[in-house]
Short mmCIF file of C-alpha atoms in Angstrom, two decimals:
data_model
loop_
_atom_site.label_atom_id
_atom_site.label_comp_id
_atom_site.label_asym_id
_atom_site.label_seq_id
_atom_site.Cartn_x
_atom_site.Cartn_y
_atom_site.Cartn_z
CA MET A 18 0.00 0.00 0.00
CA SER A 19 1.35 3.42 -0.90
CA LEU A 20 2.42 6.05 1.62
CA LEU A 21 -0.52 8.16 0.47
CA MET A 22 -2.99 5.52 1.58
CA ASN A 23 -1.27 5.13 4.96
CA GLN A 24 -1.04 8.86 5.66
CA GLN A 25 -4.00 10.32 3.80
CA PRO A 26 -3.87 14.14 4.24
CA HIS A 27 -6.87 14.80 2.02
CA LYS A 28 -10.53 14.31 2.83
CA LEU A 29 -12.06 11.97 0.29
CA TRP A 30 -15.73 11.24 -0.44
CA ALA A 31 -17.42 8.93 -2.92
CA ILE A 32 -20.62 9.41 -4.90
CA ILE A 33 -22.44 6.44 -6.39
CA PRO A 34 -25.29 7.39 -8.73
CA ALA A 35 -27.75 4.49 -8.51
CA ALA A 36 -31.06 5.95 -9.64
CA GLY A 37 -30.98 4.92 -13.29
CA SER A 38 -33.50 2.50 -14.75
CA GLY A 39 -30.85 0.52 -16.65
CA SER A 40 -33.28 -0.21 -19.48
CA ARG A 41 -30.57 -1.81 -21.61
CA PHE A 42 -30.13 -4.44 -18.90
CA SER A 43 -33.78 -5.14 -18.13
CA LYS A 44 -37.15 -3.44 -18.30
CA THR A 45 -38.07 -4.67 -14.83
CA GLU A 46 -34.88 -5.46 -12.87
CA LEU A 47 -32.24 -3.02 -11.63
CA LYS A 48 -28.74 -4.22 -12.47
CA GLN A 49 -27.22 -2.98 -9.20
CA TYR A 50 -29.41 -5.44 -7.30
CA GLN A 51 -28.48 -8.53 -9.29
CA MET A 52 -26.74 -11.18 -7.20
CA ILE A 53 -23.10 -12.25 -7.49
CA GLN A 54 -21.63 -14.62 -4.90
CA GLU A 55 -24.54 -14.04 -2.49
CA GLN A 56 -24.17 -10.25 -2.60
CA THR A 57 -25.75 -7.61 -4.79
CA VAL A 58 -23.68 -5.83 -7.42
CA LEU A 59 -24.02 -2.65 -5.36
CA GLU A 60 -22.63 -4.35 -2.25
CA HIS A 61 -19.60 -5.52 -4.23
CA THR A 62 -19.08 -2.01 -5.58
CA ILE A 63 -19.28 -0.38 -2.14
CA ALA A 64 -16.91 -2.99 -0.71
CA ARG A 65 -14.32 -2.06 -3.33
CA LEU A 66 -14.63 1.68 -2.77
CA THR A 67 -14.48 1.47 1.02
CA GLN A 68 -11.00 -0.04 0.83
CA LEU A 69 -9.97 3.61 0.53
CA PRO A 70 -9.97 5.86 3.63
CA LEU A 71 -13.25 7.55 2.75
CA MET A 72 -14.88 10.18 4.93
CA GLY A 73 -18.16 8.79 3.63
CA TYR A 74 -20.08 7.84 0.52
CA VAL A 75 -23.35 9.12 -0.92
CA LEU A 76 -25.77 6.91 -2.80
CA ALA A 77 -28.15 8.79 -5.08
CA ILE A 78 -31.13 6.47 -5.36
CA GLY A 79 -34.50 6.50 -7.08
CA GLN A 80 -37.60 7.71 -5.26
CA GLN A 81 -39.17 4.26 -5.50
CA ASP A 82 -36.00 2.44 -4.42
CA HIS A 83 -36.79 0.57 -1.21
CA VAL A 84 -33.80 -1.77 -1.41
CA ALA A 85 -30.60 0.29 -1.04
CA GLN A 86 -31.17 1.39 2.54
CA THR A 87 -31.89 -2.18 3.66
CA LEU A 88 -28.64 -3.70 2.38
CA PRO A 89 -25.78 -4.61 4.75
CA LEU A 90 -23.39 -2.24 2.99
CA LYS A 91 -19.72 -2.12 3.95
CA ASN A 92 -18.92 0.66 6.43
CA ILE A 93 -22.62 1.41 6.72
CA GLU A 94 -21.87 4.10 9.31
CA LYS A 95 -20.30 6.14 6.49
CA ALA A 96 -23.27 5.73 4.14
CA HIS A 97 -25.44 8.69 3.15
CA PHE A 98 -28.46 8.68 0.86
CA CYS A 99 -30.00 11.34 -1.35
CA GLN A 100 -32.65 11.32 -4.03
CA GLY A 101 -31.45 10.73 -7.56
CA GLY A 102 -32.46 12.72 -10.60
CA ALA A 103 -33.96 12.11 -14.02
CA GLU A 104 -30.52 11.53 -15.55
CA ARG A 105 -27.18 10.42 -14.15
CA VAL A 106 -25.83 13.99 -14.18
CA HIS A 107 -28.76 15.18 -12.06
CA SER A 108 -28.15 12.37 -9.56
CA VAL A 109 -24.50 13.37 -9.28
CA LEU A 110 -25.41 17.03 -8.80
CA ASN A 111 -27.95 16.13 -6.11
CA ALA A 112 -25.24 14.17 -4.30
CA LEU A 113 -22.79 17.07 -4.65
CA ASN A 114 -25.40 19.43 -3.20
CA TYR A 115 -25.90 16.99 -0.32
CA LEU A 116 -22.15 16.80 0.29
CA SER A 117 -21.84 20.58 0.21
CA GLU A 118 -23.78 20.64 3.49
CA ILE A 119 -21.35 18.35 5.32
CA ALA A 120 -18.03 18.68 3.47
CA SER A 121 -15.66 21.41 2.31
CA SER A 122 -15.55 22.58 -1.31
CA ASP A 123 -11.84 21.72 -1.23
CA ASP A 124 -12.51 18.10 -0.27
CA TRP A 125 -11.93 15.53 -2.98
CA VAL A 126 -14.82 13.54 -4.38
CA PHE A 127 -14.94 10.74 -6.88
CA VAL A 128 -17.95 9.45 -8.77
CA HIS A 129 -18.23 5.75 -9.50
CA ASP A 130 -20.86 3.76 -11.37
CA ALA A 131 -22.97 1.53 -9.13
CA ALA A 132 -22.65 -1.23 -11.73
CA ARG A 133 -18.82 -1.34 -11.79
CA PRO A 134 -18.12 -3.91 -9.06
CA CYS A 135 -14.74 -5.09 -10.35
CA VAL A 136 -12.57 -1.97 -9.94
CA SER A 137 -9.26 -2.88 -8.30
CA LEU A 138 -7.72 -1.31 -5.21
CA GLU A 139 -4.54 -0.64 -7.19
CA CYS A 140 -6.46 1.45 -9.71
CA LEU A 141 -8.30 3.32 -6.97
CA GLN A 142 -5.03 4.13 -5.21
CA ALA A 143 -3.39 5.26 -8.45
CA LEU A 144 -6.31 7.57 -9.22
CA VAL A 145 -6.31 9.19 -5.78
CA GLU A 146 -2.54 9.57 -5.74
CA THR A 147 -2.46 11.17 -9.19
CA ALA A 148 -5.26 13.63 -8.46
CA THR A 149 -4.00 14.71 -5.06
CA THR A 150 -0.32 14.84 -6.02
CA HIS A 151 -0.95 16.98 -9.11
CA ASN A 152 -3.92 18.81 -7.57
CA GLN A 153 -6.10 18.28 -10.62
CA ALA A 154 -9.05 16.22 -11.76
CA ALA A 155 -8.37 12.67 -12.93
CA ILE A 156 -10.26 9.69 -14.30
CA LEU A 157 -9.55 6.03 -14.85
CA ALA A 158 -9.35 5.16 -18.54
CA ILE A 159 -7.81 2.59 -20.87
CA PRO A 160 -6.38 3.07 -24.37
CA VAL A 161 -8.75 1.97 -27.12
CA ARG A 162 -7.47 -1.37 -28.39
CA ASP A 163 -9.80 -2.37 -31.20
CA THR A 164 -10.04 -0.89 -34.67
CA LEU A 165 -12.80 1.71 -34.77
CA LYS A 166 -15.11 2.28 -37.73
CA ARG A 167 -17.30 5.29 -38.39
CA VAL A 168 -20.62 3.92 -39.66
CA VAL A 169 -23.29 5.90 -41.52
CA GLU A 170 -26.69 5.12 -43.02
CA GLY A 171 -27.33 1.95 -41.12
CA HIS A 172 -24.32 -0.36 -41.42
CA ASP A 173 -22.15 1.24 -44.11
CA ILE A 174 -18.56 1.95 -43.06
CA GLN A 175 -17.53 5.51 -43.85
CA GLU A 176 -13.96 5.37 -42.55
CA THR A 177 -11.54 3.82 -40.08
CA VAL A 178 -10.94 6.12 -37.13
CA ASP A 179 -7.40 6.79 -35.89
CA ARG A 180 -7.38 5.35 -32.36
CA SER A 181 -3.82 6.38 -31.44
CA THR A 182 -5.03 9.20 -29.15
CA LEU A 183 -8.33 7.66 -28.06
CA TRP A 184 -9.01 6.39 -24.56
CA GLN A 185 -12.08 4.66 -23.17
CA ALA A 186 -13.27 6.49 -20.05
CA GLN A 187 -14.10 4.50 -16.94
CA THR A 188 -14.97 5.42 -13.38
CA PRO A 189 -14.14 6.54 -10.76
CA GLN A 190 -13.75 10.13 -11.96
CA MET A 191 -12.30 12.48 -9.36
CA ALA A 192 -12.16 16.22 -8.70
CA LYS A 193 -12.50 18.80 -5.94
CA LEU A 194 -16.09 18.93 -4.69
CA GLY A 195 -16.54 22.63 -5.41
CA THR A 196 -14.95 22.42 -8.84
CA LEU A 197 -17.07 19.49 -9.97
CA LYS A 198 -20.27 21.07 -8.65
CA ARG A 199 -19.52 24.32 -10.49
CA ALA A 200 -18.65 22.45 -13.69
CA ILE A 201 -21.88 20.45 -13.76
CA GLU A 202 -24.02 23.47 -12.91
CA GLN A 203 -22.40 25.52 -15.69
CA ALA A 204 -22.63 22.72 -18.24
CA LEU A 205 -26.33 22.21 -17.47
CA THR A 206 -26.98 25.95 -17.72
CA ASP A 207 -25.24 26.04 -21.10
CA GLY A 208 -27.11 23.01 -22.39
CA ALA A 209 -23.87 21.12 -22.95
CA THR A 210 -23.83 17.37 -23.52
CA ILE A 211 -22.64 15.76 -20.28
CA THR A 212 -21.75 12.11 -20.70
CA ASP A 213 -19.57 11.90 -17.59
CA GLU A 214 -17.97 14.12 -14.97
CA ALA A 215 -14.91 14.74 -17.14
CA SER A 216 -17.05 16.17 -19.93
CA ALA A 217 -18.50 18.75 -17.53
CA LEU A 218 -15.01 19.64 -16.29
CA GLU A 219 -13.78 19.94 -19.87
CA HIS A 220 -16.67 22.30 -20.61
CA ILE A 221 -15.39 24.87 -18.10
CA GLY A 222 -11.79 24.46 -19.21
CA GLU A 223 -10.68 22.38 -16.24
CA LYS A 224 -7.73 20.12 -17.00
CA VAL A 225 -8.42 16.41 -16.53
CA VAL A 226 -5.72 13.74 -16.60
CA VAL A 227 -6.21 10.07 -17.43
CA VAL A 228 -4.88 7.36 -15.13
CA ASN A 229 -4.33 3.91 -16.57
CA GLY A 230 -7.19 1.66 -15.58
CA ARG A 231 -7.75 -2.01 -16.32
CA SER A 232 -9.94 -3.76 -18.84
CA ASP A 233 -11.58 -5.84 -16.09
CA ASN A 234 -13.16 -2.69 -14.62
CA ILE A 235 -16.29 -3.38 -16.64
CA LYS A 236 -19.66 -1.68 -16.36
CA ILE A 237 -22.62 -4.04 -16.24
CA THR A 238 -24.84 -2.71 -19.02
CA TYR A 239 -26.28 -5.79 -20.72
CA PRO A 240 -27.37 -9.14 -19.22
CA GLU A 241 -24.28 -10.91 -20.57
CA ASP A 242 -22.08 -8.43 -18.67
CA LEU A 243 -23.35 -9.87 -15.40
CA GLU A 244 -21.92 -13.28 -16.25
CA LEU A 245 -18.59 -11.67 -17.17
CA ALA A 246 -18.54 -9.75 -13.88
CA LYS A 247 -19.09 -13.02 -12.00
CA LEU A 248 -16.07 -14.54 -13.75
CA ILE A 249 -13.91 -11.48 -13.08
CA LEU A 250 -14.77 -11.31 -9.39
CA THR A 251 -14.08 -15.03 -9.03
CA ALA A 252 -10.72 -14.67 -10.77
CA GLN A 253 -9.76 -11.63 -8.68
CA ALA A 254 -10.46 -13.56 -5.49
CA ILE A 255 -8.02 -16.34 -6.39
#
């Protein structure tokens, strides 16, 4: 474990947006409550994140969600709950507004997908160390490996895209609480497209650095991803 993790001088919080319907996974079942090794996906995700010395974590959940607050989450004494929004970005902003009441704007916060239960401690430590050492926002990402095609009019290939400078963004994505809140508020006001926290930070000209992630930090989006996550978690436990 790095010196940073042993002597953490920075206050660190986590936000887990978990209010989405996940319609690509199922019309009726929420992916974060699917079971893997006798625990929900969300429990696995929280267990990974709480390996870091968090001040606390905020779960932004749906209004009709009656499950999250009944789960035996890791470090439950550090758990906070707020209402999610119509879209992921609104859930994150609601959580940031919640945190603003109990944390400093200079505290660090990272946002992590509820359905990414396989993120490694090494990646989490690398992200935190990079952001705090360089005092700038950072995200986990991996270089794009496969050949990319731009497709138009159905399935016709228009061109092959140069992937040499392309990275696939993952989570967590980390920034100062006040900076991220301001970025999202401004991006929403301007009607900008916000696909993740980094895109909001980019919109206000905030520099964001990528930290090498791992390909096994998958997001459960489709039903087949759940089976892959089961295999990854089993392999990581060996």
